[in-house]
PDB file of C-alpha atoms in Angstrom:
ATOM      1  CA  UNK A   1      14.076 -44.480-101.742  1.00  0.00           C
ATOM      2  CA  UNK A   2      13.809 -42.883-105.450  1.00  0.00           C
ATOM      3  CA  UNK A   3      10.248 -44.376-106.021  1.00  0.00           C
ATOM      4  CA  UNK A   4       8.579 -44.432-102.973  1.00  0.00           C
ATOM      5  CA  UNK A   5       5.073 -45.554-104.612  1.00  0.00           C
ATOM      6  CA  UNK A   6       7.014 -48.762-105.926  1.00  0.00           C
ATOM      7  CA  UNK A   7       8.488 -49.494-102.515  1.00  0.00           C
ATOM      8  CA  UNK A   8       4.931 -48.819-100.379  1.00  0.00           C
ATOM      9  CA  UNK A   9       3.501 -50.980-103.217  1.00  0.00           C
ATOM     10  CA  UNK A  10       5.986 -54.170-103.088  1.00  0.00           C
ATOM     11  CA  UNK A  11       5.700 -53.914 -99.319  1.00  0.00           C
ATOM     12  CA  UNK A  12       1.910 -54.126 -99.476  1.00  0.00           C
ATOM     13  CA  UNK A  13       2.177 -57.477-101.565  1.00  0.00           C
ATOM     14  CA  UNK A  14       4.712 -58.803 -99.395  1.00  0.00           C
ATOM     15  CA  UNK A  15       2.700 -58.584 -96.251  1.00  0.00           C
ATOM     16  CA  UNK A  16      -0.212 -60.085 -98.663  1.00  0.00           C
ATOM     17  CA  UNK A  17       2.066 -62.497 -99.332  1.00  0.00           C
ATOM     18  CA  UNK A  18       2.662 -63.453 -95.660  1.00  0.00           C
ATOM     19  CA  UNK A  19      -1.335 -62.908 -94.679  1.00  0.00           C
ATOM     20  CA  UNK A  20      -2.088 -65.634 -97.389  1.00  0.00           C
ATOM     21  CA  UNK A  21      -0.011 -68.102 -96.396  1.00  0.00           C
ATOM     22  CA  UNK A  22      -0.387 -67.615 -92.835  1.00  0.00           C
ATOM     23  CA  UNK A  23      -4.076 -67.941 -93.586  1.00  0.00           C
ATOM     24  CA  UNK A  24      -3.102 -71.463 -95.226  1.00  0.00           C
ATOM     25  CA  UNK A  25      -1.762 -72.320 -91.698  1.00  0.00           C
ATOM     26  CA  UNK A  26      -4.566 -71.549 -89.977  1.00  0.00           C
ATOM     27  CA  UNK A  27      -7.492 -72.166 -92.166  1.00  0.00           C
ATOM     28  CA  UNK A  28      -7.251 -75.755 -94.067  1.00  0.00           C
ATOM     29  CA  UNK A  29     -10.219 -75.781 -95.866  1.00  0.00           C
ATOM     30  CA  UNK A  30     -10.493 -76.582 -99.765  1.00  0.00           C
ATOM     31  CA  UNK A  31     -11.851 -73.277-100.433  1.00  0.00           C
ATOM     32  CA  UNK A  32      -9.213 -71.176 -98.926  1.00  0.00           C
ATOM     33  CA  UNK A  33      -6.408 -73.614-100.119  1.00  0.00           C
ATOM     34  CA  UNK A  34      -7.751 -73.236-103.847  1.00  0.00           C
ATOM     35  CA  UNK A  35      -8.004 -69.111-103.359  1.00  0.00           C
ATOM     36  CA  UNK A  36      -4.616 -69.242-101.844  1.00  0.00           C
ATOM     37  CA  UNK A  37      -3.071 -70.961-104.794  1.00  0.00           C
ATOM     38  CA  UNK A  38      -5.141 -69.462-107.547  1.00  0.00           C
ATOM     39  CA  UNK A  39      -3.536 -65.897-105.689  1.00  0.00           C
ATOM     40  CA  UNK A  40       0.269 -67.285-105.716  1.00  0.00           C
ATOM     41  CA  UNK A  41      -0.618 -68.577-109.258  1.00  0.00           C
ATOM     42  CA  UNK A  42      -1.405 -65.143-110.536  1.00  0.00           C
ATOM     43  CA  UNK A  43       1.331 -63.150-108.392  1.00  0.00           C
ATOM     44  CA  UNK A  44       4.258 -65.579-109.569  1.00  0.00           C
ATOM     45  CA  UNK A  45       4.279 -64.189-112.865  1.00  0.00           C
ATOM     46  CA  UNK A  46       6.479 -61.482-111.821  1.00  0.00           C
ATOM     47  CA  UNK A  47       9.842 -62.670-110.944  1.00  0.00           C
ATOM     48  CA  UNK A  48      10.108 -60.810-107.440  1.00  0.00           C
ATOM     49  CA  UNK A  49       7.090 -62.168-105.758  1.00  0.00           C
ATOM     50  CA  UNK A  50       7.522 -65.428-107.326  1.00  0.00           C
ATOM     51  CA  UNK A  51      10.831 -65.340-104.916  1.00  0.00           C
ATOM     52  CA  UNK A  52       9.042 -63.608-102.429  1.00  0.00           C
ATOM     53  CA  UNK A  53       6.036 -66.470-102.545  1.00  0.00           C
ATOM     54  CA  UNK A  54       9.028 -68.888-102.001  1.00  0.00           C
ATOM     55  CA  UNK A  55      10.914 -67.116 -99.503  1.00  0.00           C
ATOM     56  CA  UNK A  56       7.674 -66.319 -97.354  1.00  0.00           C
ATOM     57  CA  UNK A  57       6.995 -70.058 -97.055  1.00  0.00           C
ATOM     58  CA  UNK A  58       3.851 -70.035 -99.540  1.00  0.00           C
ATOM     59  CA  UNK A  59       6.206 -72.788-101.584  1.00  0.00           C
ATOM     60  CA  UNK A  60       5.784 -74.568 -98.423  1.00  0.00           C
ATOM     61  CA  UNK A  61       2.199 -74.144 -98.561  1.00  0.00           C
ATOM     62  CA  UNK A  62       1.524 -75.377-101.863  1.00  0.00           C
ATOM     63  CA  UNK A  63       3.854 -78.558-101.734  1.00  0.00           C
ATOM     64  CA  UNK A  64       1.108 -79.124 -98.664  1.00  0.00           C
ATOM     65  CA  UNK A  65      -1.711 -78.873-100.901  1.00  0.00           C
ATOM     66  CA  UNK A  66      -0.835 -81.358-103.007  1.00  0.00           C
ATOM     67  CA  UNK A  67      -0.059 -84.027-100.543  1.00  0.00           C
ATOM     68  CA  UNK A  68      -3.357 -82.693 -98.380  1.00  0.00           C
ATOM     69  CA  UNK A  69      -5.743 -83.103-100.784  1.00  0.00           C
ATOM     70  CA  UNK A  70      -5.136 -85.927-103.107  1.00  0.00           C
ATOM     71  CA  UNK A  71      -8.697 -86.593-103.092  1.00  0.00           C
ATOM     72  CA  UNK A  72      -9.486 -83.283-104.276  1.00  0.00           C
ATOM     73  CA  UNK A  73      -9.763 -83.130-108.085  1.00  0.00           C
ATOM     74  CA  UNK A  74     -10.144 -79.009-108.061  1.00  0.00           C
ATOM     75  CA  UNK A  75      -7.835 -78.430-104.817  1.00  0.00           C
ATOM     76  CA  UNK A  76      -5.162 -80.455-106.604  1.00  0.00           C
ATOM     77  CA  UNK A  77      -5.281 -78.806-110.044  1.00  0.00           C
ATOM     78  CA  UNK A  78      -5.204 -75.324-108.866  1.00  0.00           C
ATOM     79  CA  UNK A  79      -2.394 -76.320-106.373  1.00  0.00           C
ATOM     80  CA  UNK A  80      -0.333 -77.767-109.063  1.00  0.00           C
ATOM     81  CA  UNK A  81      -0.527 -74.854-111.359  1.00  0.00           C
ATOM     82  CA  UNK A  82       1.039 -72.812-108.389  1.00  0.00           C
ATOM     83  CA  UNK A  83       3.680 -74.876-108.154  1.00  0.00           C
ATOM     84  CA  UNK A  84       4.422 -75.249-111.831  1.00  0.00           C
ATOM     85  CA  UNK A  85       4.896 -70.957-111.392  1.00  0.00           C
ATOM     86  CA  UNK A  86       6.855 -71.059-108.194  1.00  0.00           C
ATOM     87  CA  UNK A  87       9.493 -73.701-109.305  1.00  0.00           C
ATOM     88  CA  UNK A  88      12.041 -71.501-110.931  1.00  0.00           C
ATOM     89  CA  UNK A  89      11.875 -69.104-107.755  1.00  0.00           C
ATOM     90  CA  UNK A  90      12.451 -71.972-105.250  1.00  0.00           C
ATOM     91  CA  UNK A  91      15.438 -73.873-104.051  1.00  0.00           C
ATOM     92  CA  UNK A  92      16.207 -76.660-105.464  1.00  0.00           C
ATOM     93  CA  UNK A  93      17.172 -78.175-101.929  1.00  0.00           C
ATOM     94  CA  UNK A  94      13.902 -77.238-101.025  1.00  0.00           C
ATOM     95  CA  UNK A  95      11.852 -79.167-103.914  1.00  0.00           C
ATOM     96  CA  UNK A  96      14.320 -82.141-103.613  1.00  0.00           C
ATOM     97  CA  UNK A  97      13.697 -82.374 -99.670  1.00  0.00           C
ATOM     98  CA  UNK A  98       9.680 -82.421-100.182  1.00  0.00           C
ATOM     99  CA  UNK A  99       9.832 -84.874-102.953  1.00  0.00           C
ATOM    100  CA  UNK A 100       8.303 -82.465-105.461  1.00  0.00           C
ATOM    101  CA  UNK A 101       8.563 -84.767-108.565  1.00  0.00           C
ATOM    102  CA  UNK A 102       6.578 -88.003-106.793  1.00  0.00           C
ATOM    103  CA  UNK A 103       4.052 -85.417-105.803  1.00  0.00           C
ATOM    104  CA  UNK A 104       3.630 -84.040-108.953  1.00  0.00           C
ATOM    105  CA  UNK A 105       3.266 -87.625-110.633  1.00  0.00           C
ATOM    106  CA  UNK A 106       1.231 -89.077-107.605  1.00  0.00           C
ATOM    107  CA  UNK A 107      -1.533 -85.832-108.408  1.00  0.00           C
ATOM    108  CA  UNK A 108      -1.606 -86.850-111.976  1.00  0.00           C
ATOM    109  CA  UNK A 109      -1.353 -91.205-111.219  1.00  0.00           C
ATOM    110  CA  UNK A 110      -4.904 -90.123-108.847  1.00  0.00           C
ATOM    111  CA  UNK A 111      -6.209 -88.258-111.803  1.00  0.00           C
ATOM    112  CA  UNK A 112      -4.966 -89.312-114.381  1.00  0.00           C
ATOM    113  CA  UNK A 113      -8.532 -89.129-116.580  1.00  0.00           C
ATOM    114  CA  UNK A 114      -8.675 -85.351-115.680  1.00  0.00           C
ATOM    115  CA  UNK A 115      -7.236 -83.859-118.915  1.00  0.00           C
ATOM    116  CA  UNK A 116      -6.062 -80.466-116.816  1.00  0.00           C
ATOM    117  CA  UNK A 117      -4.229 -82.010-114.509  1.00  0.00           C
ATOM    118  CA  UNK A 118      -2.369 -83.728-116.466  1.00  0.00           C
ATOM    119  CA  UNK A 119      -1.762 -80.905-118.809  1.00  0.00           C
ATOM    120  CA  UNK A 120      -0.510 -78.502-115.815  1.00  0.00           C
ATOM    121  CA  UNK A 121       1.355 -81.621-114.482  1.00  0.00           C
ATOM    122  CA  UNK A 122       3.355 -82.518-118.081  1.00  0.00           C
ATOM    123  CA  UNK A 123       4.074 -78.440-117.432  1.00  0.00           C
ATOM    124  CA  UNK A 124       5.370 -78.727-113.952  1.00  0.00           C
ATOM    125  CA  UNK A 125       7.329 -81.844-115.033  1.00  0.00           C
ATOM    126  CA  UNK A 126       8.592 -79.521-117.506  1.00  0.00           C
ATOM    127  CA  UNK A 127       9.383 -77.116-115.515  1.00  0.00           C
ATOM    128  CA  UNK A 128      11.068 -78.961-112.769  1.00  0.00           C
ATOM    129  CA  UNK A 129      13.335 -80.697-115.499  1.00  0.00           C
ATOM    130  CA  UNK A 130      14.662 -77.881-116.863  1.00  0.00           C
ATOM    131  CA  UNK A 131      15.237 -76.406-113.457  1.00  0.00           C
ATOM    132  CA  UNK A 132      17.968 -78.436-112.508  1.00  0.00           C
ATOM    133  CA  UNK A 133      19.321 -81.476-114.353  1.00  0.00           C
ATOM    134  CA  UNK A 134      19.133 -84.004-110.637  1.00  0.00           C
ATOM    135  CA  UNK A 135      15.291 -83.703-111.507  1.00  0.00           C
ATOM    136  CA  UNK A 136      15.432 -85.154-114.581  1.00  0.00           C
ATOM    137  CA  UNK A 137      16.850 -88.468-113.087  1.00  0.00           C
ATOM    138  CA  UNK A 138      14.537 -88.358-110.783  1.00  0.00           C
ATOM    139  CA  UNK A 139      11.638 -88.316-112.738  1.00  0.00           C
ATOM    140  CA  UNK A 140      12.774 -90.893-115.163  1.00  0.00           C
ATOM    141  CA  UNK A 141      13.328 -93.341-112.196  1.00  0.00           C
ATOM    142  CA  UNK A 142       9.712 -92.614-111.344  1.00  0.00           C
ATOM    143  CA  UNK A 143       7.874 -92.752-114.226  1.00  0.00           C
ATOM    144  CA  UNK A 144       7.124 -89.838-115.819  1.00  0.00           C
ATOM    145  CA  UNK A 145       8.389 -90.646-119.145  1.00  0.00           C
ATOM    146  CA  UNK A 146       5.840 -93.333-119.581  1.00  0.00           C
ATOM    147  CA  UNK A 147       3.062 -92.042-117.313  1.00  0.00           C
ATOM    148  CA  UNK A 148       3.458 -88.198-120.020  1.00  0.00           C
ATOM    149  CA  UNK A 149       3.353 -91.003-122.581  1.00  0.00           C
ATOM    150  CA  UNK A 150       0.499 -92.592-121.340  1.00  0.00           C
ATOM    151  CA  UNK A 151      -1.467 -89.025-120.988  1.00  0.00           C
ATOM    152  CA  UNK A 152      -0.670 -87.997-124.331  1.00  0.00           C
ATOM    153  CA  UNK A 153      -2.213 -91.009-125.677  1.00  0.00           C
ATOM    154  CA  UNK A 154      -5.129 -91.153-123.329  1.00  0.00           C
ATOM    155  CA  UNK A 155      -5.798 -87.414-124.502  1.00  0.00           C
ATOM    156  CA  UNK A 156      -4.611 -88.064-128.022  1.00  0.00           C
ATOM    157  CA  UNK A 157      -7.355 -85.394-129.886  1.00  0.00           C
ATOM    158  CA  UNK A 158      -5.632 -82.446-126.916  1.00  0.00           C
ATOM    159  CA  UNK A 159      -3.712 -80.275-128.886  1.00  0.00           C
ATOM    160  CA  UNK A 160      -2.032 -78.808-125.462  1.00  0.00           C
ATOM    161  CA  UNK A 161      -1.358 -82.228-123.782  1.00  0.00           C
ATOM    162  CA  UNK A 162       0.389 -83.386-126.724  1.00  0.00           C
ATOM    163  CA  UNK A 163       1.950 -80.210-126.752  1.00  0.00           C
ATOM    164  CA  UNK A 164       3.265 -79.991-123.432  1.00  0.00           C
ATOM    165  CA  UNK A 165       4.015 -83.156-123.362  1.00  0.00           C
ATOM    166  CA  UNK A 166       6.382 -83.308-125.901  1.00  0.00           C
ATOM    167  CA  UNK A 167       7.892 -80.515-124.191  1.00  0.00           C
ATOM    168  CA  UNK A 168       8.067 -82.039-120.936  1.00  0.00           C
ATOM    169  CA  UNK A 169       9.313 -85.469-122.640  1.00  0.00           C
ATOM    170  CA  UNK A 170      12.313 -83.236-124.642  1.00  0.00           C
ATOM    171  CA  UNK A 171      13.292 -81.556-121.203  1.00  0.00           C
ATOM    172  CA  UNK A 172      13.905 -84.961-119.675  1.00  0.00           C
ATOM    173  CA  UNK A 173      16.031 -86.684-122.609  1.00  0.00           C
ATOM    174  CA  UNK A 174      18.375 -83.141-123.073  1.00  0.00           C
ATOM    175  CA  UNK A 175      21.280 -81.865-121.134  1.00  0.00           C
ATOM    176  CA  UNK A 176      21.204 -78.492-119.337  1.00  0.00           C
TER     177      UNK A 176
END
């Protein structure tokens, strides 16, 4: 191609891409599942390995996380804040099939005195809800509007949970 240090450099984070979550297969431990998702995290800032995370099965990976360790305060946090990244570069079918919204409420219901997880979770409710309007109905059948209420109050003197959850609450009551 035109720029081949671009295309030697994309390559070399998409088989990073594939080593990590491969890695997430094979080795299930908390500490390689919170490095794993603190990686995609970072990475899914840029729009092509955000789709590349997704399309390499490290979506997969974090959805896994979440229902894996839901007795892990710091596994669950740093899993969630993946997936709040990774939802615009997924498919929908693929967040509706793994029941993405109860798994993001279930992580904050388990914590739900843990003030950052239930600040990244009002996000990835956000997120989810203004990815496609199905999710919104979703999460209003499950709670969410009264479980980001209940946050916002519990955590009334947090700036960013009132924040975000105002956010999250406006992306559920508006059309797309």
């Amino acid at each position: 191609g035109a720029f081949p240090a671009i295309e030697m450099m994309l390559t070399r984070h998409e088989l990073l891409i594939g080593a990590v979550v491969e890695c997430m297969f094979k080795f299930k431990s908390p500490q390689v599942i919170r490095a794993a998702c603190s990686f995609f995290r970072n990475l899914s800032l840029d729009n092509y390995y955000r789709f590349t995370i997704c399309n390499l099965g490290g979506i997969g990976r974090v959805i896994d996380a979440l229902r894996d360790f839901t007795n892990d305060e710091t596994t669950s946090c740093k899993a969630i804040m993946a997936l709040t990244n990774l939802i615009s570069g997924c498919d929908i079918e693929i967040l509706c099939s793994n029941n993405v919204a109860n798994n993001i409420l279930e992580t904050m219901t388990v914590f739900k005195e843990d003030l950052l997880i239930q600040v990244n979770g009002a996000d990835a409710i956000w997120h989810l809800a203004s990815r496609d309007d199905s999710f919104k109905d979703i999460l209003v059948e499950i709670g969410s509007v009264q479980h980001l209420s209940a946050a916002m109050h519990r955590f009334i003197i947090s700036e960013q949970m009132t924040k975000v959850g105002i956010l999250s609450l406006w992306s559920l009551s508006v059309p797309q």
